[in-house]
Coordinates of C-alpha atoms in Angstrom, one line a residue:
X1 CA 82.5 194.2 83.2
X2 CA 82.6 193.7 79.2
X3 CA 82.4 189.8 78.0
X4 CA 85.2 188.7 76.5
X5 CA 84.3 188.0 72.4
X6 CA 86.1 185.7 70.5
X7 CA 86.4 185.7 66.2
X8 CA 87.6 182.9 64.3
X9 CA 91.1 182.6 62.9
X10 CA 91.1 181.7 59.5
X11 CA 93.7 182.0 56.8
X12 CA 95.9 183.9 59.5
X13 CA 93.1 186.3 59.8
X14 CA 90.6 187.1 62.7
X15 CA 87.3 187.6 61.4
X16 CA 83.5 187.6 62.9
X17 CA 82.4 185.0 60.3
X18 CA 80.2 185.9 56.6
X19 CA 77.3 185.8 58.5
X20 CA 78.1 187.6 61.5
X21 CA 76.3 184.5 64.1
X22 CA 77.2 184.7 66.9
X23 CA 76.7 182.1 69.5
X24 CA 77.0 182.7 73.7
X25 CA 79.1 181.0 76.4
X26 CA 77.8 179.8 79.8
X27 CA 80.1 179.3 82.8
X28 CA 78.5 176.3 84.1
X29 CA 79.7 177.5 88.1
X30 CA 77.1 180.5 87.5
X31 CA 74.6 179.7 85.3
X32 CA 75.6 183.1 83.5
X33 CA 76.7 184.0 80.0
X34 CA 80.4 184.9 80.3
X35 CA 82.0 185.4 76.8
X36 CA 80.7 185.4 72.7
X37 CA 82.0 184.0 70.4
X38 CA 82.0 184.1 66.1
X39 CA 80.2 181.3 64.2
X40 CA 81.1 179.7 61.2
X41 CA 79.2 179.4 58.1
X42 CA 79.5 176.8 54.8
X43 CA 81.3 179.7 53.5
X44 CA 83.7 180.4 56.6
X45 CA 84.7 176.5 56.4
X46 CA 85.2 176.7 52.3
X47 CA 87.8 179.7 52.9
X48 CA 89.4 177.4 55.6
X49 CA 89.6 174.6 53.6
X50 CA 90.9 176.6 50.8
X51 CA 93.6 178.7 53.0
X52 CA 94.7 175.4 54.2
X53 CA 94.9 173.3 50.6
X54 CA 96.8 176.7 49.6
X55 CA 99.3 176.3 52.6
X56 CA 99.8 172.8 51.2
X57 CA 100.8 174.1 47.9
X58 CA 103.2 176.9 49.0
X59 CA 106.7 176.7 49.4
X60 CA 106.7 178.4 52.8
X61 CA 105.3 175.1 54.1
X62 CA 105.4 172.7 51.5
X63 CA 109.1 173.4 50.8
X64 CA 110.0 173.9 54.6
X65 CA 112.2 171.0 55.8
X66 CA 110.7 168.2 58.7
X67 CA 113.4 169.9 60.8
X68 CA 112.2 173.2 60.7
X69 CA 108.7 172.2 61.3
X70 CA 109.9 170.4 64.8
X71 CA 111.5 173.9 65.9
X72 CA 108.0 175.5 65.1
X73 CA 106.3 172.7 67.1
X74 CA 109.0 173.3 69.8
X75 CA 108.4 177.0 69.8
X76 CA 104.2 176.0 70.4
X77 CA 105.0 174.0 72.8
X78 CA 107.1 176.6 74.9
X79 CA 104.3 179.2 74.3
X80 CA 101.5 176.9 75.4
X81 CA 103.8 176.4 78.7
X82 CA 104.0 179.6 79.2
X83 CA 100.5 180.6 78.9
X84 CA 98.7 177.6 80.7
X85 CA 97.6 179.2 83.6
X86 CA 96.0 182.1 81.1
X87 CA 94.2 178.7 79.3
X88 CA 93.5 176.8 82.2
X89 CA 91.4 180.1 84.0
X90 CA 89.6 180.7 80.4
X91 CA 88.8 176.5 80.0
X92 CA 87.7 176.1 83.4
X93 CA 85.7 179.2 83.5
X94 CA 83.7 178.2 79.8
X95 CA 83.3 174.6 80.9
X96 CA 83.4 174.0 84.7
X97 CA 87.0 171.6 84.6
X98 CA 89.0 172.3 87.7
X99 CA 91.7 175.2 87.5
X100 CA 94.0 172.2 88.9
X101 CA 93.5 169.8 86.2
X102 CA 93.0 172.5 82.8
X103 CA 96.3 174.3 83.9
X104 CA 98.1 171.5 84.4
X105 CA 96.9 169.1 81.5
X106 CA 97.4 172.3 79.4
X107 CA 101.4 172.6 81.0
X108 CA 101.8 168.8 79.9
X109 CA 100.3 169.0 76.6
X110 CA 103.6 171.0 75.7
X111 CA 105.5 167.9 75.9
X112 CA 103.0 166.6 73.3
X113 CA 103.9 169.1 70.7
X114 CA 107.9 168.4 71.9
X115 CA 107.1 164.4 71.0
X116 CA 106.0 164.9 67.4
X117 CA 108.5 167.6 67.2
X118 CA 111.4 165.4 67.6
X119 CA 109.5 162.7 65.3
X120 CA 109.3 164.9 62.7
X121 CA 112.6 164.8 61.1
X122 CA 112.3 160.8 61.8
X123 CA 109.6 160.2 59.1
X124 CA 111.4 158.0 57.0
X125 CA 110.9 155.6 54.0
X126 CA 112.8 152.6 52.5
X127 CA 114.5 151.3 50.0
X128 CA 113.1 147.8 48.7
X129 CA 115.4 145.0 47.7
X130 CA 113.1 144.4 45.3
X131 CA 112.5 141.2 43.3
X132 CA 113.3 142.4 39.6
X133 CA 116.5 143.2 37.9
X134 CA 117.6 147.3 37.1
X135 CA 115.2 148.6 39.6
X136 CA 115.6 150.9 42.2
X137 CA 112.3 151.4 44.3
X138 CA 111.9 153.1 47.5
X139 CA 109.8 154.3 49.5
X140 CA 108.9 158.1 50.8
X141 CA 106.3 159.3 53.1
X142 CA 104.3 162.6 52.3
X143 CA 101.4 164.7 54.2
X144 CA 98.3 163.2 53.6
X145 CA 96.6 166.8 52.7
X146 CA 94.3 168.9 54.6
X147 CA 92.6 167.3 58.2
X148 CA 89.4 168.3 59.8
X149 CA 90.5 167.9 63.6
X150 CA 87.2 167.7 65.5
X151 CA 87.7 168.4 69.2
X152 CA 84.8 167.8 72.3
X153 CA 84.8 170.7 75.1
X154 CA 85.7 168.1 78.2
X155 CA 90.0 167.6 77.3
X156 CA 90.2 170.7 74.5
X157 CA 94.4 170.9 75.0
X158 CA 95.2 167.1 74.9
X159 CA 92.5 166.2 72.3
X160 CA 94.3 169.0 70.1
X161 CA 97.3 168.0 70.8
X162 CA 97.1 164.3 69.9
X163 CA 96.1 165.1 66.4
X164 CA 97.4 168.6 65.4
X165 CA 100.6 167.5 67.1
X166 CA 101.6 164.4 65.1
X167 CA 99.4 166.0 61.8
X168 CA 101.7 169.7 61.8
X169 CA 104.9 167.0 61.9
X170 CA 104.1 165.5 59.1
X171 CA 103.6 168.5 57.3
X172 CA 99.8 168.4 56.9
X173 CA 97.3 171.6 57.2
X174 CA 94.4 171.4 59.8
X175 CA 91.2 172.8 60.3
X176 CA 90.7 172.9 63.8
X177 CA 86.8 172.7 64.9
X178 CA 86.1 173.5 68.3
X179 CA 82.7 171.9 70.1
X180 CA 80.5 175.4 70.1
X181 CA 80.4 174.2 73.9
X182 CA 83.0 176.3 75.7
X183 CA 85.1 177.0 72.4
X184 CA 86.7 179.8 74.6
X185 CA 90.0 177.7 74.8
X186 CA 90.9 176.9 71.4
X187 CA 90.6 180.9 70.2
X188 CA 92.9 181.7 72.9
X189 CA 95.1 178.3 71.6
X190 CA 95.0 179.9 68.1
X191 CA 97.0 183.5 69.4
X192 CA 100.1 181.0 70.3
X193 CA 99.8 179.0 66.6
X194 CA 99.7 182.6 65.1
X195 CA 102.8 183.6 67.9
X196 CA 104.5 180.6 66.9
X197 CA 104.9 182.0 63.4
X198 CA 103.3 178.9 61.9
X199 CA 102.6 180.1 57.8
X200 CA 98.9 181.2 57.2
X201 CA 96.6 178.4 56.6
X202 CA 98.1 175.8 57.9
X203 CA 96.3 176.1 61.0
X204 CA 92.6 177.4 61.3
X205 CA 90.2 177.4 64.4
X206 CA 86.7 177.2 64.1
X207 CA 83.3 176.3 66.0
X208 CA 79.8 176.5 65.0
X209 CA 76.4 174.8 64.7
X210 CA 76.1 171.2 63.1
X211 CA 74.4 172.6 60.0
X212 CA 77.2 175.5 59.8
X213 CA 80.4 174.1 60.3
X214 CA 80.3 170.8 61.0
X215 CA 78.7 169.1 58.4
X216 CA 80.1 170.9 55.2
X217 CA 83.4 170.3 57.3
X218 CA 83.4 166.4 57.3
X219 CA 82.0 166.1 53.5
X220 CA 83.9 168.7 52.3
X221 CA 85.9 167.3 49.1
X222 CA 89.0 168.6 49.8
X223 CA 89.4 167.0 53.0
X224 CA 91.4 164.6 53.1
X225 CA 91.5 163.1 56.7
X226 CA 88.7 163.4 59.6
X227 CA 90.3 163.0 63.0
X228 CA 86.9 162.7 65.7
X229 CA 86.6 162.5 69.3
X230 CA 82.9 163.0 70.6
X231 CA 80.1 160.4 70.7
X232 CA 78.9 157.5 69.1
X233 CA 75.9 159.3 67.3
X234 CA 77.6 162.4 66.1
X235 CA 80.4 160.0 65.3
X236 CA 78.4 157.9 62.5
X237 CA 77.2 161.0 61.0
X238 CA 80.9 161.6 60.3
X239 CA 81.3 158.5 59.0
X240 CA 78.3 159.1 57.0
X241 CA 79.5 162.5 55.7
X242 CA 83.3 161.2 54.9
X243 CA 81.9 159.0 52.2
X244 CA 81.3 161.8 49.9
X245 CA 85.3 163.0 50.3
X246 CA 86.5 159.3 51.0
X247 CA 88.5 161.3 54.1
X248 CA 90.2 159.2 55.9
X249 CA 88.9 158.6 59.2
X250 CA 89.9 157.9 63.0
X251 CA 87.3 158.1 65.5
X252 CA 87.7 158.6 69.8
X253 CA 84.5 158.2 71.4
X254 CA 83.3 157.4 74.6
X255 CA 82.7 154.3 76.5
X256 CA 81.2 152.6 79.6
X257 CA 85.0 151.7 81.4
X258 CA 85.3 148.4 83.7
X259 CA 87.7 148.8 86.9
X260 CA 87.6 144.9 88.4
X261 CA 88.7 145.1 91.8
X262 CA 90.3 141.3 93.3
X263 CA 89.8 140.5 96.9
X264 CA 93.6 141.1 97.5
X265 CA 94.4 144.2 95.9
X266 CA 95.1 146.9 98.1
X267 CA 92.1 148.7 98.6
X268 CA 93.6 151.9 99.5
X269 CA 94.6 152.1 96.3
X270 CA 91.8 150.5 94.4
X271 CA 89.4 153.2 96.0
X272 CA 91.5 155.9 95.0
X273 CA 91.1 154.3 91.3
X274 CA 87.5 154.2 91.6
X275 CA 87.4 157.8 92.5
X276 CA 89.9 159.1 90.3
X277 CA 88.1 157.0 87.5
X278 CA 84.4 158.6 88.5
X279 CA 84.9 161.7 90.3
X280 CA 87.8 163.0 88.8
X281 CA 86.8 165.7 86.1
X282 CA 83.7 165.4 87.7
X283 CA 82.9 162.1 85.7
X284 CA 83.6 164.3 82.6
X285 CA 85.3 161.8 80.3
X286 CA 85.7 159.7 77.7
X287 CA 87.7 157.5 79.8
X288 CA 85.8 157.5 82.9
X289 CA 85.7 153.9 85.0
X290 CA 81.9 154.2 85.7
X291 CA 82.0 150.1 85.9
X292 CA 83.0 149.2 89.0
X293 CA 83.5 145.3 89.3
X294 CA 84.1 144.5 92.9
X295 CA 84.9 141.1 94.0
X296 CA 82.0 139.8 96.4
X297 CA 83.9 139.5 99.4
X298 CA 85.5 142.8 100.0
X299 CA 82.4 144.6 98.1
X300 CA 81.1 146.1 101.6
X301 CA 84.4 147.2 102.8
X302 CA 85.4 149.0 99.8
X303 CA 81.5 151.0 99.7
X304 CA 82.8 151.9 103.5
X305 CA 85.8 153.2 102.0
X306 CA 84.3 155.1 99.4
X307 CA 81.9 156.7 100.9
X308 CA 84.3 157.9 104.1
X309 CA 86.4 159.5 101.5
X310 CA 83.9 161.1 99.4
X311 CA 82.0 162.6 102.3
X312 CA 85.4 164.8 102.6
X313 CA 85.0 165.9 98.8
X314 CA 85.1 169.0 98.2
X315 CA 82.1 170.7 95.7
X316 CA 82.6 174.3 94.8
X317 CA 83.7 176.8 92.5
X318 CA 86.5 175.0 90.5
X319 CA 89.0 178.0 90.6
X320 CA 89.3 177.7 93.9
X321 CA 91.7 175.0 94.7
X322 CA 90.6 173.1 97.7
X323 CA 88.4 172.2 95.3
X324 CA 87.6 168.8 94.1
X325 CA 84.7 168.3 91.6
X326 CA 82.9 171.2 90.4
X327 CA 80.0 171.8 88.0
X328 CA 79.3 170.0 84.4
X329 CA 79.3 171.5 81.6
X330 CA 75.5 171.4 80.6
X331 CA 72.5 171.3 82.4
X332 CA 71.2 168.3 79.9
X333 CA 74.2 166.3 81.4
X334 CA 72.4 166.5 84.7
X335 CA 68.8 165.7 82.8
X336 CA 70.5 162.5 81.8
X337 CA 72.0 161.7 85.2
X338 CA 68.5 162.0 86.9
X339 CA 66.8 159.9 84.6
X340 CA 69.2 157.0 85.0
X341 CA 69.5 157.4 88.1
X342 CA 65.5 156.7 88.5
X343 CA 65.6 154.0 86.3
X344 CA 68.3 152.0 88.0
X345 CA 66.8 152.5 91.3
X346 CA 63.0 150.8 89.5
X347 CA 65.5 147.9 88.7
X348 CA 66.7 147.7 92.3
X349 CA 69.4 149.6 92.5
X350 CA 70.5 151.2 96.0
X351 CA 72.2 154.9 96.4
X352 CA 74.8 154.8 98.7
X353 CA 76.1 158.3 98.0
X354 CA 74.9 161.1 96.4
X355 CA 72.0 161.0 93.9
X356 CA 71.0 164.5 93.0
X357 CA 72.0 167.6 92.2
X358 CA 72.6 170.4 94.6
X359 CA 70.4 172.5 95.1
X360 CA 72.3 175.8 93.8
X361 CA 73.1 177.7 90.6
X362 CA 75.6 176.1 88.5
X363 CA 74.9 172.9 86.8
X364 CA 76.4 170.8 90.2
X365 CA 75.5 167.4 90.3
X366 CA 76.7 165.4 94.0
X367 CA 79.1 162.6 93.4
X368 CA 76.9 158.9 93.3
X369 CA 77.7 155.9 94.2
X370 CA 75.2 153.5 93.0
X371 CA 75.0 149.7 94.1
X372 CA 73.4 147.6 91.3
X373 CA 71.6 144.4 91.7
X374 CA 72.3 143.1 88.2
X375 CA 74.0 143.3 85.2
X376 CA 71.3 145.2 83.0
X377 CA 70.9 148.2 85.6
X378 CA 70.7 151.5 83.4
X379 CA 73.6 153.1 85.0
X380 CA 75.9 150.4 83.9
X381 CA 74.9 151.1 80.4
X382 CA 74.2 154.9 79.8
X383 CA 77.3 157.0 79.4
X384 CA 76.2 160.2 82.1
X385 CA 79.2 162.1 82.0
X386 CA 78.8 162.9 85.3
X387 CA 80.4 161.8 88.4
X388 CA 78.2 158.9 89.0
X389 CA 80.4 155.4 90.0
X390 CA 78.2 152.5 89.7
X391 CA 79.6 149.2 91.7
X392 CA 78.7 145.1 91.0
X393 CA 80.1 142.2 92.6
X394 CA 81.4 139.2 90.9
X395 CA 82.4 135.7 92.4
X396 CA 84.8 134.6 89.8
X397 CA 88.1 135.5 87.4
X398 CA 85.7 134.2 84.6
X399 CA 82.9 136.3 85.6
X400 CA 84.7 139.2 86.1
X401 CA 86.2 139.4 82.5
X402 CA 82.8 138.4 81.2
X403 CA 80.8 141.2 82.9
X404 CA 84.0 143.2 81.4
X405 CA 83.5 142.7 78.3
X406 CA 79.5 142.6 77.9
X407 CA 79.5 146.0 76.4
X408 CA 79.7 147.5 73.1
X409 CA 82.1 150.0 74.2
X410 CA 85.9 149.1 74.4
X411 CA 88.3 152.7 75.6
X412 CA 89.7 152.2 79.0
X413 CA 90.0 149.7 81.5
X414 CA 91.5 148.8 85.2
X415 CA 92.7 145.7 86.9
X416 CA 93.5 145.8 90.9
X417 CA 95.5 143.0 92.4
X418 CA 98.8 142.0 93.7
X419 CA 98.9 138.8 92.3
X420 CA 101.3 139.9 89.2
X421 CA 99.7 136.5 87.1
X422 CA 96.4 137.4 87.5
X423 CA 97.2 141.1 85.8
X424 CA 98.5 139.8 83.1
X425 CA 96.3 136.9 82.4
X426 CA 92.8 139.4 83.3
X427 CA 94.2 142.8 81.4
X428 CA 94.8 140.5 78.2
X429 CA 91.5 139.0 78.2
X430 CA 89.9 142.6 78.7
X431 CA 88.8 144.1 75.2
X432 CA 89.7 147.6 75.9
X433 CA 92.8 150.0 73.5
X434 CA 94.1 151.1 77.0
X435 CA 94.2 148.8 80.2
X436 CA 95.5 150.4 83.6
X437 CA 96.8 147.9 86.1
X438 CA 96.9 149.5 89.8
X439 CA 96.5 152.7 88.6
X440 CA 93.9 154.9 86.5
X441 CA 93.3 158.2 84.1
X442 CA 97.0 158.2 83.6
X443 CA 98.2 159.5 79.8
X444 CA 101.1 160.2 78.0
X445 CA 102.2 161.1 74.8
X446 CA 104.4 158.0 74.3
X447 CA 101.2 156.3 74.8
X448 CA 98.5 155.1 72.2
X449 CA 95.4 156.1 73.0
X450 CA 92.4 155.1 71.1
X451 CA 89.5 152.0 71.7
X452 CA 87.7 149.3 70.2
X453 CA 84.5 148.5 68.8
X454 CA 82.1 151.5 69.1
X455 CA 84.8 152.9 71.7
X456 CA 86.0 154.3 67.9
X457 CA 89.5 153.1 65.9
X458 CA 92.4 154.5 65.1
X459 CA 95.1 155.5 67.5
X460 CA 96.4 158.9 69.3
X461 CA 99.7 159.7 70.8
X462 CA 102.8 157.4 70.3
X463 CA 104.9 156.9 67.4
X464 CA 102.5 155.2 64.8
X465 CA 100.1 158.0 65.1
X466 CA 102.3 160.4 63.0
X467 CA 102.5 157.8 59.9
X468 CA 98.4 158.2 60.1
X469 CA 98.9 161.3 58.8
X470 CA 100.8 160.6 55.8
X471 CA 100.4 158.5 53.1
X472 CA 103.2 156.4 51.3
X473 CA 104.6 156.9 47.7
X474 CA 106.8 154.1 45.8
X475 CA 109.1 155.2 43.1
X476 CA 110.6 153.0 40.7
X477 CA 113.9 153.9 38.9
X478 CA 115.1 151.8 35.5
X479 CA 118.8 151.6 36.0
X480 CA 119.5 149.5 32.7
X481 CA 121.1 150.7 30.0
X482 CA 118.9 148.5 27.7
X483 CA 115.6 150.2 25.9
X484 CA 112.4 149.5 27.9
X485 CA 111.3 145.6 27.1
X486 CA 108.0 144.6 25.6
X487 CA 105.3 147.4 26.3
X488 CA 102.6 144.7 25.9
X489 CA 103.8 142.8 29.1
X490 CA 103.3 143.9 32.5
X491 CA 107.1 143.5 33.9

């Protein structure tokens, strides 16, 4: 059976790249290559740069009204719904997700592009009532230029869609740089932007190597805004990078999640948070609840729970769809997961659950649950990616917030409880951009998503996010009839 081989799309164009690299995909179930795919070179991202700085200067798009551009994002959005279970079998074969979860987040994602289509028309700017006589200022809001959207493999549709969604409404062109882990996705993403009759340029797709792609991507000078979800390190060699385009810059990265769980929440659903927060996506992201803050009394019990309905979890191929966590992406993900693990368990940690991986091909590593005996246990630090829950008790409200926020991470968080008070008084005091009370992992694009301190900053999804991608011009009119005063005088 022939691998599937994917080019870039550039400038409306598929091509294999100047070079001709090309890079190979494993499907982390098999351990096998699957699919190719075209690299990028410096000179592949300067003609994508340059299509899309061209698409900002020509009247198809430049001149095309914010109206039109929401029926185009309306007509993507229809395309991507009709094609999600062709996305969801190509993303969860290049990166292990669960046919489940990539056909359905890639269904939903069409009512991203629908949000920012019906904002698009709704970018508006003002007229000032300003403080000097024969003046008529206002305001107007126009595309801030050309944005390097940097996308991780674990969430490819919804990470897309949160920045080329609001960015394509506002009339900007975006370079679209896929992780060269399990790019699969995004090429087949790019037929339904060309199908969509979006002009050329405006959109380009393109993965590659660090040296490559990436890098002559994020300091290129005609960028003119960076949006970035990966990790902390990569991230501050974006930052590092955007100082020679002054790009601005948004950043999504990862983060070490509390869920506090109160004596009388209702542990039925508190487990089913915990689970959903660690095992769901098999631990595979950016939001994952791999804190878990148990109040001391009911810590036992909930363990009990946990581990009675994990031990009916099912580990497998994740097209198949009994099942329930299937393989990471990498094999260095399960490297990092072993090595924690041992730590923790040096500084007294106990494995109730789990605590290898399995001993097959496919990079499966068995859900963990991890008791730890203090607050410095390496698990409770070290982002795994991997579906690894670790569990601490607290005695107090106090302690629980304090435990909460004694990380440098800030994305997601969870309260359980029935007592309404205590939810609002705890999720406040939590520093964290998105807070879930009684529930977890839930998303929407009405919703701002984004985190604080090294969590990233910036915000995707909601209504603010599409003014990020514009940048504001004031225009002032002399209505006197009288000559210009004194031209030594700042008026």
């Amino acid at each position: 059976m022939n691998q599937p081989h994917y080019k870039l799309y550039i400038d409306g164009k598929w091509t294999e790249g100047s070079t001709g690299q090309v890079m190979h995909s494993q499907n982390p179930a098999t351990a096998e290559n699957w699919a190719s795919f075209a690299c990028a070179s410096e000179e592949d991202v300067n003609q994508a740069v340059s299509s899309a700085k061209a698409a900002l200067d020509s009247p198809e798009w430049r001149d095309m009204t914010q109206t039109a551009r929401g029926k185009l994002l309306y007509r993507l959005a229809e395309l991507i719904e009709e094609n999600a279970e062709l996305i969801g079998r190509v993303e969860t074969t290049d990166s292990g997700k669960l046919l489940a979860e990539t056909q359905s987040q890639t269904k939903y994602v069409g009512d991203y592009y629908r949000y920012y289509a019906g904002l698009a028309d709704k970018i508006e700017g003002a007229v000032l009532p300003i403080d000097k006589p024969d003046m008529h200022v206002f305001t107007t809001r126009h595309p801030i230029g050309v944005v390097a959207a940097i996308v991780p493999w674990n969430a490819q549709m919804f990470l897309t869609a949160t920045k080329l969604g609001p960015a394509l409404a506002a009339g900007c062109a975006v370079i679209l740089k896929a992780s060269e882990y399990a790019p699969a996705p995004m090429f087949e993403f790019a037929k339904l932007v060309e199908q969509a009759g979006f002009p050329k340029g405006v959109v380009s797709v393109i993965t590659g190597d660090a040296p490559n792609c990436a890098i002559p991507l994020t300091r290129h000078p005609d960028i003119d805004r960076i949006a970035f979800t990966g990790g902390p390190e990569t991230a501050r060699h974006v930052v590092r990078n955007s100082a020679e385009n002054f790009a601005v810059t948004s950043l999504e990265l990862g983060g070490k999640s509390p869920i506090i769980v109160f004596e009388d929440a209702d542990l039925e659903t508190a487990s089913n948070g915990l689970i959903a927060g660690n095992f769901g996506a098999s631990g595979q992201s950016c939001v994952a609840g791999s804190r878990g803050l148990i109040h001391r009394p009911i810590l036992n019990k909930l363990i009990e729970i946990i581990k009675e309905k994990a031990s009916k979890i099912v580990i497998g191929d994740p097209l198949e769809a009994n099942t329930h966590v299937g393989p990471l992406c990498t094999e260095a993900q399960i490297n990092t997961i072993k090595d924690t693990l041992e730590k923790a368990k040096s500084q007294g940690a106990s494995i109730h659950l789990g605590g290898a991986p399995l001993d097959q091909a496919g990079n499966y590593m068995a859900p963990t649950l991890v008791e730890c005996a203090h607050n410095e246990t390496e698990t409770l630090k070290v982002e795994m990616f991997g579906p690894v829950m670790s569990l601490i008790p607290f005695d107090t409200e106090d302690e629980a917030i304090a435990i909460a926020n004694g990380t440098q991470y800030g994305l997601g968080s969870g309260v359980f409880t029935q007592n309404i008070a205590r939810a609002h008084r705890v999720s406040q005091k939590i520093r964290s951009g998105i807070c879930w009370v009684n529930t977890y992992r839930a998303v929407s694009p009405i919703a701002p998503f984004g985190g604080f301190n090294e969590s990233g900053y910036g915000r995707e999804a909601g209504t603010e996010a599409i003014l990020d991608y514009t940048r504001t011009k004031t225009t002032w009119i002399n209505t006197s009839a009288e000559p210009m005063a004194n031209p030594f005088v700042m008026r």
